[in-house]
Short mmCIF file of C-alpha atoms in Angstrom, two decimals:
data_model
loop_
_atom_site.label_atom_id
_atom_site.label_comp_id
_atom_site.label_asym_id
_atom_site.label_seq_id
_atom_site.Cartn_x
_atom_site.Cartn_y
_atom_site.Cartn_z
CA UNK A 30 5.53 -37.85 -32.40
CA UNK A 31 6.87 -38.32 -29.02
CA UNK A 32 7.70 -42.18 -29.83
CA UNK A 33 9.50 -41.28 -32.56
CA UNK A 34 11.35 -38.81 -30.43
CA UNK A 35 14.72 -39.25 -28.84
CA UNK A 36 12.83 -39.13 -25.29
CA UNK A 37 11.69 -41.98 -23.18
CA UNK A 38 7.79 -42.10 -22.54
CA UNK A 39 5.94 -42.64 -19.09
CA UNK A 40 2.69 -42.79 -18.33
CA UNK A 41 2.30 -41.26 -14.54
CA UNK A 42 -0.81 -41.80 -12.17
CA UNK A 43 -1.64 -41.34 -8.88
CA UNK A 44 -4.21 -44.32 -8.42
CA UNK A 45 -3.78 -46.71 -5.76
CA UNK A 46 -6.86 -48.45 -6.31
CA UNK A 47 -5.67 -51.10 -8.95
CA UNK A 48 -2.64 -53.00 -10.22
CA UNK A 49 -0.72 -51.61 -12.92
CA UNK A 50 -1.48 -54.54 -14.89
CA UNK A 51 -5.40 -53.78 -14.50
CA UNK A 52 -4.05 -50.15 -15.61
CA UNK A 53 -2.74 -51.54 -18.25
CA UNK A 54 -5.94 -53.34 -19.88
CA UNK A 55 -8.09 -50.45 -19.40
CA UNK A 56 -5.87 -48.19 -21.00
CA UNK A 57 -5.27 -50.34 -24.17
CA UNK A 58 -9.19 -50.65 -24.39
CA UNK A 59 -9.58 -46.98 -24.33
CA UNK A 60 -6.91 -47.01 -27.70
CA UNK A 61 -3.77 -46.45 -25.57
CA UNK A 62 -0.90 -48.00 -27.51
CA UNK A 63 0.97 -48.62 -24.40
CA UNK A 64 3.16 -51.13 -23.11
CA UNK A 65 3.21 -52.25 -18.92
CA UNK A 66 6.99 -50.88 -18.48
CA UNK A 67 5.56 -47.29 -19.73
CA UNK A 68 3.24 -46.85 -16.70
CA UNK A 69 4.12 -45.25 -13.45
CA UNK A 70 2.30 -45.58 -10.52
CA UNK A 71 2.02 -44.17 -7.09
CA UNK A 72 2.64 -47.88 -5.84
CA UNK A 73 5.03 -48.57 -8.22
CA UNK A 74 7.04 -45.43 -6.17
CA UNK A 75 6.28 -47.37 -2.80
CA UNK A 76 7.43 -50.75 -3.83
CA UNK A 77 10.68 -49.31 -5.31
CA UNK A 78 11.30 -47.33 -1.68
CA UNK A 79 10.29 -50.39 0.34
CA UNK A 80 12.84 -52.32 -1.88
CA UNK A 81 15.37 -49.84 -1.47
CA UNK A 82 15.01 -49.63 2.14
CA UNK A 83 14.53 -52.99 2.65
CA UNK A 84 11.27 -53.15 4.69
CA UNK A 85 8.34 -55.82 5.34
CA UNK A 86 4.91 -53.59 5.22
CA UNK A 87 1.49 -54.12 5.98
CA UNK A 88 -0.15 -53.38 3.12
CA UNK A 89 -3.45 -51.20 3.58
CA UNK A 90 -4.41 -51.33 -0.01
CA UNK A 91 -7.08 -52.47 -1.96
CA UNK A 92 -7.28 -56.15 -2.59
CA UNK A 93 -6.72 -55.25 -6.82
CA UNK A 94 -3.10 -53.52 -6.02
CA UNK A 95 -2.26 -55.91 -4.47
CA UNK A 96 -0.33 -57.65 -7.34
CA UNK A 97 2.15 -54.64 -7.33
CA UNK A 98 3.57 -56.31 -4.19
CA UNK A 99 4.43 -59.51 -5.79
CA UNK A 100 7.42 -60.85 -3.86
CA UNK A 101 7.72 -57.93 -1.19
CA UNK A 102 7.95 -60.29 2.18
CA UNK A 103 5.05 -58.98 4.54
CA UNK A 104 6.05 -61.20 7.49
CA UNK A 105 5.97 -59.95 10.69
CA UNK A 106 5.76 -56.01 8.81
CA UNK A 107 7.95 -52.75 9.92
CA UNK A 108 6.31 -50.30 8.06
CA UNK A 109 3.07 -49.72 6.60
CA UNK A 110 1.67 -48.90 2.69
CA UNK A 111 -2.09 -46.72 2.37
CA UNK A 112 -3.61 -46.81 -0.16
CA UNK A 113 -7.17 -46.07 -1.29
CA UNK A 114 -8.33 -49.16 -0.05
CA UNK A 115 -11.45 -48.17 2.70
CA UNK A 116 -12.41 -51.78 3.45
CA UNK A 117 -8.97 -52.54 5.15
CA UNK A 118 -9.84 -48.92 7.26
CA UNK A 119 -11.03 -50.73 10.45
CA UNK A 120 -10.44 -50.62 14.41
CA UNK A 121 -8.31 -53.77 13.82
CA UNK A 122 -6.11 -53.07 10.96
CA UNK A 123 -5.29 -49.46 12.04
CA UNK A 124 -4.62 -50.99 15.47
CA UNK A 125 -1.66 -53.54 13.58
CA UNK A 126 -0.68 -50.44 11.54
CA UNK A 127 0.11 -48.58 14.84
CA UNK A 128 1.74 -51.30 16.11
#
């Protein structure tokens, strides 16, 4: 009923933990009918801010999200992304995320 509505349809998550094209896949082989521009993702929020403000970040996200970031220059970062992602969680990394 809601596709044959007037409304526009969005699928909304939280999960940082995998691209929205992996969200995608599962989704349709749990019997979603869904297409990719439908979902809406906590990182797809964070790339459209760092677009918007125009930032380089270090990404502290699981290595699976990290197709979300297709494009977004990471060189020489001034801000910083978390996401569920506990292997990047390390002396080293959080020491270039402070910096």
């Amino acid at each position: 009923r809601l596709r044959s509505a007037p409304l526009t349809v969005r699928f909304v998550t939280n999960t940082t933990k995998e691209s929205k094209r992996d969200l995608l896949e599962r989704l349709t082989q749990l019997g979603f009918d869904i297409a990719e521009h439908e979902i809406f993702t906590s990182l797809t929020a964070a790339r459209n801010l760092l677009e918007q403000q125009q930032v380089r970040p270090l990404l502290l996200v699981d290595d699976k999200a990290l197709p979300d970031f297709t494009g977004i220059g990471t060189d020489n970062p001034n801000a910083v992304v978390v996401g569920l992602a506990p292997e990047h969680f390390h002396y080293e990394m959080m020491n270039r995320a402070f910096r």
